[in-house]
C-alpha cells in the first residue's frame, strides 16, 4: 500500500466554495478504491454522486467527514483543510452531517431522544435542547411523533427521523449515502420531493449518493458519475443525459441505443458516416478523420418509426428496415423493441396524444415490418468502443 504523503497547508477558499477535493486517492490494502478524485462543491449546491456498486461513491463522502482516511490529496471544508488532528475531526463531524442507507436509530429511545442524542453530546440542555429538537422535527413534519419509538413508525417516517437527527446539529454540509434505497417506489418519490424542499429551506450543501440514474437526475444541481474509483463526468443533469462524454456515462445514465459506423467524408463539424450501408451526414464537436470508427448514440425517445406504407420510395431509401419484436404499452407512451435487418436490437419510446386526430396510429404488432430513423443532431457521436 502506498505510504501517506504529507498534505501542504491550503489557504481558505472563496466564500462560495464549501468543499474541495483535490487529487484524492484512497487504498484499502492494495485495492485502489479512489483514483485522483477532483470535485468542487459550492455552498448550497445539491451534488449527486452516482455509479454502479463498488465505484467509490460511498467512500468519497466518507472521506469528507473523516469516517475514512485518504492516503493522498487534500480535502477542504469551508476553507479549512482536513488533517489528522483529533479535535479537527470532531469539529468536521459536527459541521458535516451524514444520513446512512440504514437509519441506525436507537430502538429503545423515543423519536425525541434519538434526535436529541447529538446535541446532548455537545452539551446542549434544557429549553435550548427542547427548542432545537422540536425545530428539527418540525422540518421533517414529525413534531407530533416525538414520543413514539422507531418500531412504531413507517419506513418513510424512520428516514425522516434520521434526517432530523442529522440536521439538528445545524451542519454546513449534509451527506446522504443512498438514504432512500430501502423505501418502496411511491415513498421514495415522495421523499425525493421532501428532501429537495428541505434543502431549499435550510440552504445546506447536499451531497447525495445513489446508484439510481433517475434519482440522480431529479435530485441534483450537478451529477458526478463514478466508475472504478474515478469521476467519469461531472455536469448538470441535462449535460450528463444529452451530452455524455464517454460510452460508460451514456450507458449508465438512462437507456441508450448504439449504432456502429465509419467516417467516410470529413467537413468539420459535419461528417458523412456510413451506418449499415447508408450514409448519414451528422454534426459533432469532436474531431474525426476519414476511416475512423465511431459509436452513434441515440436515446429511445429520439428514434422514429415509419410504417411500410408511409413516406416515398426516396425517403424510405435513407431509412433502416426492421421488424417489431415487442410492444409495451405504458399509457402516455408505447415502448417498442425493434430488430434491424442486420440484427441490431434497438429500443424506442413513442409518445402519443389521444386528442390529436392527426397522430400516427401506435397500435404496432410484434412481427410488423417498419423503417427506423432518428432526429438528426440529437445523437451523440463518440470514438468507437465495444
Tab-separated table of C-alpha atoms in Angstrom:
chain	number	residue	atom	x	y	z
A	1	UNK	CA	0.000	0.000	0.000
A	2	UNK	CA	1.372	3.482	-0.807
A	3	UNK	CA	2.595	5.483	2.130
A	4	UNK	CA	0.616	8.505	3.267
A	5	UNK	CA	2.022	11.703	1.873
A	6	UNK	CA	2.091	14.940	3.857
A	7	UNK	CA	-0.553	17.460	2.892
A	8	UNK	CA	0.577	21.026	2.476
A	9	UNK	CA	-1.412	23.875	4.044
A	10	UNK	CA	-4.098	25.405	1.875
A	11	UNK	CA	-5.395	28.922	2.269
A	12	UNK	CA	-9.167	29.325	2.784
A	13	UNK	CA	-11.062	29.298	-0.481
A	14	UNK	CA	-13.535	31.871	-1.731
A	15	UNK	CA	-16.738	32.338	0.216
A	16	UNK	CA	-18.748	30.445	-2.406
A	17	UNK	CA	-16.880	27.125	-2.153
A	18	UNK	CA	-17.956	24.704	0.568
A	19	UNK	CA	-15.963	21.574	-0.319
A	20	UNK	CA	-12.941	20.990	-2.495
A	21	UNK	CA	-11.422	17.584	-3.146
A	22	UNK	CA	-8.118	17.770	-4.957
A	23	UNK	CA	-6.308	14.695	-6.349
A	24	UNK	CA	-7.687	12.440	-3.597
A	25	UNK	CA	-6.558	8.812	-3.576
A	26	UNK	CA	-7.691	6.045	-1.246
A	27	UNK	CA	-6.492	2.455	-0.858
A	28	UNK	CA	-7.934	-0.476	1.055
A	29	UNK	CA	-4.792	-2.531	1.392
A	30	UNK	CA	-3.613	-2.939	-2.195
A	31	UNK	CA	-7.023	-2.105	-3.687
A	32	UNK	CA	-7.021	1.401	-5.185
A	33	UNK	CA	-10.603	2.475	-4.457
A	34	UNK	CA	-10.389	6.237	-5.201
A	35	UNK	CA	-8.215	7.410	-8.080
A	36	UNK	CA	-7.460	11.105	-8.408
A	37	UNK	CA	-10.827	12.488	-7.268
A	38	UNK	CA	-11.254	16.198	-8.038
A	39	UNK	CA	-14.540	17.795	-7.006
A	40	UNK	CA	-15.548	21.330	-6.033
A	41	UNK	CA	-18.932	21.871	-4.366
A	42	UNK	CA	-20.480	25.304	-3.967
A	43	UNK	CA	-22.345	26.484	-0.866
A	44	UNK	CA	-25.991	25.480	-1.022
A	45	UNK	CA	-25.427	23.193	-4.007
A	46	UNK	CA	-27.047	19.793	-4.463
A	47	UNK	CA	-24.475	17.344	-5.841
A	48	UNK	CA	-25.445	13.756	-6.603
A	49	UNK	CA	-22.751	11.095	-6.945
A	50	UNK	CA	-23.956	8.080	-8.884
A	51	UNK	CA	-22.387	4.937	-10.266
A	52	UNK	CA	-22.523	1.165	-10.015
A	53	UNK	CA	-21.766	-0.771	-6.837
A	54	UNK	CA	-18.081	-0.626	-5.979
A	55	UNK	CA	-17.393	2.542	-7.954
A	56	UNK	CA	-16.264	4.508	-4.858
A	57	UNK	CA	-19.369	6.657	-4.234
A	58	UNK	CA	-19.756	5.967	-0.516
A	59	UNK	CA	-16.014	6.024	0.126
A	60	UNK	CA	-15.846	9.504	-1.403
A	61	UNK	CA	-18.302	11.030	1.031
A	62	UNK	CA	-16.960	9.019	3.976
A	63	UNK	CA	-13.593	10.671	3.329
A	64	UNK	CA	-15.235	14.100	3.527
A	65	UNK	CA	-16.460	13.615	7.104
A	66	UNK	CA	-13.401	11.551	8.057
A	67	UNK	CA	-15.108	8.215	8.560
A	68	UNK	CA	-12.379	7.058	6.176
A	69	UNK	CA	-8.792	8.232	5.836
A	70	UNK	CA	-7.358	9.015	2.414
A	71	UNK	CA	-3.709	8.500	1.562
A	72	UNK	CA	-3.062	11.242	-0.996
A	73	UNK	CA	-4.528	14.586	-1.988
A	74	UNK	CA	-6.396	17.115	0.108
A	75	UNK	CA	-9.939	17.880	1.132
A	76	UNK	CA	-11.034	21.364	2.184
A	77	UNK	CA	-14.301	22.017	4.043
A	78	UNK	CA	-15.471	25.630	4.411
A	79	UNK	CA	-11.938	26.921	3.823
A	80	UNK	CA	-10.207	24.555	6.258
A	81	UNK	CA	-8.091	21.666	5.077
A	82	UNK	CA	-8.699	18.345	6.784
A	83	UNK	CA	-5.916	16.965	8.911
A	84	UNK	CA	-5.425	14.051	11.315
A	85	UNK	CA	-5.908	16.285	14.350
A	86	UNK	CA	-8.484	14.627	16.619
A	87	UNK	CA	-10.120	17.909	17.609
A	88	UNK	CA	-10.481	18.948	13.983
A	89	UNK	CA	-12.006	15.582	13.066
A	90	UNK	CA	-14.579	16.010	15.841
A	91	UNK	CA	-15.353	19.527	14.590
A	92	UNK	CA	-15.724	18.327	10.994
A	93	UNK	CA	-18.171	15.634	12.067
A	94	UNK	CA	-20.290	18.292	13.773
A	95	UNK	CA	-20.274	20.511	10.694
A	96	UNK	CA	-20.745	17.668	8.196
A	97	UNK	CA	-23.847	15.622	8.991
A	98	UNK	CA	-24.473	12.204	7.492
A	99	UNK	CA	-27.573	10.125	6.736
A	100	UNK	CA	-26.934	6.463	6.065
A	101	UNK	CA	-28.750	3.881	3.948
A	102	UNK	CA	-29.716	2.050	7.136
A	103	UNK	CA	-31.269	4.513	9.536
A	104	UNK	CA	-29.338	3.301	12.633
A	105	UNK	CA	-31.940	4.675	15.039
A	106	UNK	CA	-31.802	3.645	18.681
A	107	UNK	CA	-34.821	1.301	19.018
A	108	UNK	CA	-35.184	1.802	22.789
A	109	UNK	CA	-35.276	5.619	22.561
A	110	UNK	CA	-38.180	7.806	21.514
A	111	UNK	CA	-38.071	9.920	18.377
A	112	UNK	CA	-37.296	12.952	20.532
A	113	UNK	CA	-34.413	11.215	22.294
A	114	UNK	CA	-32.993	9.890	19.025
A	115	UNK	CA	-32.842	13.405	17.618
A	116	UNK	CA	-31.591	14.859	20.914
A	117	UNK	CA	-28.687	12.419	21.128
A	118	UNK	CA	-26.224	14.575	19.159
A	119	UNK	CA	-26.984	17.915	20.841
A	120	UNK	CA	-26.707	16.261	24.272
A	121	UNK	CA	-23.174	15.122	23.380
A	122	UNK	CA	-22.394	18.751	22.571
A	123	UNK	CA	-23.644	19.872	25.975
A	124	UNK	CA	-26.990	21.331	24.896
A	125	UNK	CA	-29.527	21.060	27.717
A	126	UNK	CA	-32.889	22.288	28.982
A	127	UNK	CA	-35.012	24.677	26.946
A	128	UNK	CA	-32.330	25.055	24.261
A	129	UNK	CA	-32.346	21.304	23.669
A	130	UNK	CA	-36.149	21.167	23.595
A	131	UNK	CA	-36.357	24.021	21.104
A	132	UNK	CA	-33.654	22.650	18.799
A	133	UNK	CA	-35.078	19.111	18.677
A	134	UNK	CA	-38.647	20.269	18.048
A	135	UNK	CA	-37.425	22.626	15.336
A	136	UNK	CA	-35.713	19.706	13.575
A	137	UNK	CA	-38.825	17.528	13.912
A	138	UNK	CA	-40.995	20.308	12.509
A	139	UNK	CA	-38.706	20.492	9.473
A	140	UNK	CA	-39.450	16.840	8.681
A	141	UNK	CA	-43.117	17.094	9.772
A	142	UNK	CA	-42.776	14.721	12.724
A	143	UNK	CA	-43.348	17.011	15.697
A	144	UNK	CA	-46.472	15.000	16.619
A	145	UNK	CA	-44.477	11.755	16.702
A	146	UNK	CA	-41.828	12.778	19.231
A	147	UNK	CA	-42.973	10.282	21.916
A	148	UNK	CA	-43.029	7.246	19.612
A	149	UNK	CA	-40.264	4.705	19.210
A	150	UNK	CA	-38.765	3.777	15.810
A	151	UNK	CA	-40.610	0.454	15.745
A	152	UNK	CA	-43.910	2.355	15.739
A	153	UNK	CA	-43.014	4.320	12.598
A	154	UNK	CA	-43.195	3.570	8.887
A	155	UNK	CA	-40.028	3.343	6.790
A	156	UNK	CA	-40.517	6.861	5.476
A	157	UNK	CA	-41.057	8.241	8.976
A	158	UNK	CA	-37.912	6.490	10.226
A	159	UNK	CA	-35.987	8.059	7.371
A	160	UNK	CA	-37.271	11.489	8.393
A	161	UNK	CA	-36.085	10.877	11.954
A	162	UNK	CA	-32.632	10.018	10.591
A	163	UNK	CA	-32.627	13.268	8.605
A	164	UNK	CA	-33.806	15.289	11.633
A	165	UNK	CA	-31.020	13.712	13.703
A	166	UNK	CA	-28.523	14.849	11.054
A	167	UNK	CA	-29.811	18.434	10.680
A	168	UNK	CA	-30.433	19.116	14.383
A	169	UNK	CA	-26.737	19.916	14.805
A	170	UNK	CA	-27.117	22.565	12.074
A	171	UNK	CA	-24.358	21.219	9.815
A	172	UNK	CA	-22.854	23.152	6.932
A	173	UNK	CA	-22.988	20.046	4.753
A	174	UNK	CA	-25.314	17.050	4.715
A	175	UNK	CA	-24.008	13.810	3.212
A	176	UNK	CA	-26.670	11.267	2.257
A	177	UNK	CA	-25.489	7.740	1.474
A	178	UNK	CA	-28.258	6.038	-0.561
A	179	UNK	CA	-30.813	7.149	2.058
A	180	UNK	CA	-33.895	6.149	0.044
A	181	UNK	CA	-32.849	2.749	-1.307
A	182	UNK	CA	-34.798	0.801	1.336
A	183	UNK	CA	-38.104	2.544	0.544
A	184	UNK	CA	-40.773	1.418	-1.903
A	185	UNK	CA	-41.204	3.282	-5.202
A	186	UNK	CA	-44.018	5.671	-4.230
A	187	UNK	CA	-42.480	6.529	-0.867
A	188	UNK	CA	-39.105	7.037	-2.497
A	189	UNK	CA	-40.596	9.541	-4.944
A	190	UNK	CA	-42.342	11.406	-2.123
A	191	UNK	CA	-39.137	11.539	-0.056
A	192	UNK	CA	-37.175	12.888	-3.027
A	193	UNK	CA	-39.543	15.864	-3.194
A	194	UNK	CA	-39.421	16.395	0.582
A	195	UNK	CA	-35.623	16.274	0.637
A	196	UNK	CA	-35.363	18.871	-2.129
A	197	UNK	CA	-37.799	21.157	-0.327
A	198	UNK	CA	-35.919	20.711	2.961
A	199	UNK	CA	-32.604	21.506	1.300
A	200	UNK	CA	-34.030	24.710	-0.182
A	201	UNK	CA	-35.420	25.817	3.203
A	202	UNK	CA	-32.194	25.113	5.083
A	203	UNK	CA	-29.735	26.198	2.412
A	204	UNK	CA	-27.469	23.316	3.424
A	205	UNK	CA	-24.997	21.908	0.917
A	206	UNK	CA	-26.168	18.392	-0.026
A	207	UNK	CA	-24.030	15.568	-1.390
A	208	UNK	CA	-26.316	12.680	-2.225
A	209	UNK	CA	-25.105	9.200	-3.178
A	210	UNK	CA	-27.266	6.879	-5.265
A	211	UNK	CA	-26.976	4.078	-7.818
A	212	UNK	CA	-30.363	5.067	-9.289
A	213	UNK	CA	-29.885	7.062	-12.502
A	214	UNK	CA	-33.353	8.613	-12.472
A	215	UNK	CA	-32.892	9.722	-8.867
A	216	UNK	CA	-29.514	11.237	-9.749
A	217	UNK	CA	-31.045	13.384	-12.490
A	218	UNK	CA	-34.079	14.503	-10.472
A	219	UNK	CA	-32.283	15.301	-7.193
A	220	UNK	CA	-29.274	17.255	-8.415
A	221	UNK	CA	-27.935	20.614	-9.469
A	222	UNK	CA	-24.945	18.678	-10.813
A	223	UNK	CA	-24.208	14.976	-11.199
A	224	UNK	CA	-20.861	13.213	-10.758
A	225	UNK	CA	-20.841	9.820	-12.491
A	226	UNK	CA	-18.269	7.454	-10.967
A	227	UNK	CA	-16.779	4.245	-12.292
A	228	UNK	CA	-13.931	2.149	-10.868
A	229	UNK	CA	-12.824	4.869	-8.461
A	230	UNK	CA	-12.859	7.751	-10.914
A	231	UNK	CA	-15.258	10.559	-11.779
A	232	UNK	CA	-16.083	9.866	-15.428
A	233	UNK	CA	-18.096	13.064	-15.928
A	234	UNK	CA	-19.358	15.978	-13.840
A	235	UNK	CA	-22.126	18.202	-15.161
A	236	UNK	CA	-25.732	19.295	-14.975
A	237	UNK	CA	-28.379	16.578	-15.334
A	238	UNK	CA	-29.059	17.775	-18.877
A	239	UNK	CA	-25.372	17.660	-19.822
A	240	UNK	CA	-24.998	14.168	-18.405
A	241	UNK	CA	-28.081	12.878	-20.222
A	242	UNK	CA	-27.834	14.710	-23.536
A	243	UNK	CA	-24.050	15.049	-23.923
A	244	UNK	CA	-22.307	12.069	-22.289
A	245	UNK	CA	-18.548	12.285	-22.693
A	246	UNK	CA	-17.924	8.546	-22.997
A	247	UNK	CA	-19.728	5.281	-23.571
A	248	UNK	CA	-19.856	4.348	-19.880
A	249	UNK	CA	-21.740	7.525	-18.909
A	250	UNK	CA	-24.064	7.189	-21.899
A	251	UNK	CA	-24.981	3.619	-20.985
A	252	UNK	CA	-25.186	4.151	-17.240
A	253	UNK	CA	-27.444	7.209	-17.216
A	254	UNK	CA	-30.690	6.274	-18.903
A	255	UNK	CA	-31.338	3.860	-21.735
A	256	UNK	CA	-29.489	4.402	-24.988
A	257	UNK	CA	-29.064	2.748	-28.388
A	258	UNK	CA	-25.699	2.286	-30.068
A	259	UNK	CA	-25.150	2.154	-33.820
A	260	UNK	CA	-21.680	1.476	-35.198
A	261	UNK	CA	-20.393	3.492	-38.135
A	262	UNK	CA	-17.330	4.605	-40.067
A	263	UNK	CA	-16.435	8.144	-41.170
A	264	UNK	CA	-16.248	8.304	-44.971
A	265	UNK	CA	-16.047	12.082	-45.548
A	266	UNK	CA	-14.895	14.966	-43.381
A	267	UNK	CA	-16.126	18.570	-43.382
A	268	UNK	CA	-15.885	19.606	-39.679
A	269	UNK	CA	-18.102	19.925	-37.789
A	270	UNK	CA	-20.014	17.723	-40.266
A	271	UNK	CA	-19.134	14.136	-41.052
A	272	UNK	CA	-20.536	11.654	-43.536
A	273	UNK	CA	-20.822	8.397	-41.624
A	274	UNK	CA	-21.641	5.027	-43.155
A	275	UNK	CA	-24.089	3.150	-40.947
A	276	UNK	CA	-25.285	-0.236	-42.203
A	277	UNK	CA	-24.694	0.709	-45.876
A	278	UNK	CA	-26.465	4.056	-45.524
A	279	UNK	CA	-24.754	7.456	-45.355
A	280	UNK	CA	-25.799	9.881	-42.609
A	281	UNK	CA	-24.471	13.452	-42.533
A	282	UNK	CA	-24.035	14.211	-38.841
A	283	UNK	CA	-22.580	17.002	-36.725
A	284	UNK	CA	-20.091	16.550	-33.873
A	285	UNK	CA	-17.975	18.737	-31.600
A	286	UNK	CA	-15.308	16.032	-31.630
A	287	UNK	CA	-12.781	15.797	-34.446
A	288	UNK	CA	-12.644	12.637	-36.543
A	289	UNK	CA	-10.631	11.570	-39.559
A	290	UNK	CA	-11.830	9.695	-42.612
A	291	UNK	CA	-11.845	5.991	-41.809
A	292	UNK	CA	-12.391	6.419	-38.065
A	293	UNK	CA	-14.815	4.006	-36.452
A	294	UNK	CA	-17.434	5.685	-34.270
A	295	UNK	CA	-20.344	4.934	-31.956
A	296	UNK	CA	-23.580	6.777	-32.708
A	297	UNK	CA	-25.642	7.018	-29.508
A	298	UNK	CA	-29.389	7.659	-29.702
A	299	UNK	CA	-31.890	7.876	-26.861
A	300	UNK	CA	-35.066	5.749	-27.303
A	301	UNK	CA	-37.299	8.844	-27.413
A	302	UNK	CA	-35.282	10.209	-30.365
A	303	UNK	CA	-35.877	7.215	-32.637
A	304	UNK	CA	-38.680	7.491	-35.188
A	305	UNK	CA	-40.664	4.556	-36.567
A	306	UNK	CA	-42.192	4.565	-40.046
A	307	UNK	CA	-44.693	2.023	-41.268
A	308	UNK	CA	-44.082	0.334	-44.623
A	309	UNK	CA	-46.733	2.405	-46.413
A	310	UNK	CA	-45.507	5.754	-45.035
A	311	UNK	CA	-43.220	8.090	-46.954
A	312	UNK	CA	-41.996	7.987	-50.531
A	313	UNK	CA	-39.607	5.456	-52.038
A	314	UNK	CA	-36.897	8.138	-51.961
A	315	UNK	CA	-37.466	8.780	-48.238
A	316	UNK	CA	-37.531	5.082	-47.346
A	317	UNK	CA	-34.194	4.589	-49.129
A	318	UNK	CA	-32.500	6.565	-46.326
A	319	UNK	CA	-34.202	4.610	-43.516
A	320	UNK	CA	-33.259	1.332	-41.837
A	321	UNK	CA	-35.582	-1.629	-42.454
A	322	UNK	CA	-36.572	-3.523	-39.324
A	323	UNK	CA	-39.234	-5.593	-37.604
A	324	UNK	CA	-41.089	-5.034	-34.326
A	325	UNK	CA	-40.097	-7.636	-31.707
A	326	UNK	CA	-42.082	-6.470	-28.686
A	327	UNK	CA	-44.629	-3.799	-27.733
A	328	UNK	CA	-45.031	-2.392	-24.193
A	329	UNK	CA	-47.973	-0.047	-23.603
A	330	UNK	CA	-47.315	2.498	-20.799
A	331	UNK	CA	-50.250	4.876	-21.048
A	332	UNK	CA	-48.738	8.042	-22.468
A	333	UNK	CA	-46.049	6.120	-24.353
A	334	UNK	CA	-45.554	2.897	-26.239
A	335	UNK	CA	-42.128	1.232	-25.947
A	336	UNK	CA	-41.061	-0.849	-28.922
A	337	UNK	CA	-38.199	-3.301	-29.245
A	338	UNK	CA	-37.028	-3.168	-32.850
A	339	UNK	CA	-34.713	-5.598	-34.658
A	340	UNK	CA	-32.885	-4.106	-37.657
A	341	UNK	CA	-32.433	-6.353	-40.642
A	342	UNK	CA	-28.705	-6.551	-39.910
A	343	UNK	CA	-29.503	-7.955	-36.451
A	344	UNK	CA	-29.031	-4.875	-34.239
A	345	UNK	CA	-31.634	-4.539	-31.496
A	346	UNK	CA	-32.959	-1.065	-30.631
A	347	UNK	CA	-35.313	0.303	-28.007
A	348	UNK	CA	-37.657	3.157	-28.877
A	349	UNK	CA	-40.220	5.198	-26.959
A	350	UNK	CA	-43.131	6.550	-28.989
A	351	UNK	CA	-45.295	9.308	-27.477
A	352	UNK	CA	-48.892	9.939	-28.408
A	353	UNK	CA	-51.787	12.228	-27.589
A	354	UNK	CA	-55.250	10.713	-27.911
A	355	UNK	CA	-56.732	14.195	-28.550
A	356	UNK	CA	-54.532	14.698	-31.613
A	357	UNK	CA	-56.543	13.444	-34.586
A	358	UNK	CA	-53.506	13.622	-36.865
A	359	UNK	CA	-51.376	11.384	-34.661
A	360	UNK	CA	-49.861	8.313	-36.260
A	361	UNK	CA	-51.521	5.134	-35.040
A	362	UNK	CA	-49.221	3.497	-32.477
A	363	UNK	CA	-51.018	0.172	-32.420
A	364	UNK	CA	-47.934	-1.785	-33.528
A	365	UNK	CA	-47.869	-5.570	-33.589
A	366	UNK	CA	-44.956	-7.964	-32.989
A	367	UNK	CA	-43.556	-9.082	-36.324
A	368	UNK	CA	-44.737	-5.970	-38.162
A	369	UNK	CA	-42.289	-4.610	-40.749
A	370	UNK	CA	-41.208	-0.988	-40.188
A	371	UNK	CA	-38.495	1.527	-41.044
A	372	UNK	CA	-36.330	3.287	-38.458
A	373	UNK	CA	-34.733	6.734	-38.388
A	374	UNK	CA	-33.851	9.254	-35.688
A	375	UNK	CA	-33.946	13.010	-35.090
A	376	UNK	CA	-30.620	14.137	-36.508
A	377	UNK	CA	-28.472	16.462	-34.359
A	378	UNK	CA	-29.883	14.787	-31.226
A	379	UNK	CA	-27.454	11.895	-31.444
A	380	UNK	CA	-24.054	11.780	-29.700
A	381	UNK	CA	-21.029	10.621	-31.691
A	382	UNK	CA	-18.083	9.152	-29.789
A	383	UNK	CA	-14.911	7.289	-30.780
A	384	UNK	CA	-15.598	3.580	-31.191
A	385	UNK	CA	-15.725	1.391	-28.075
A	386	UNK	CA	-17.086	-2.128	-27.839
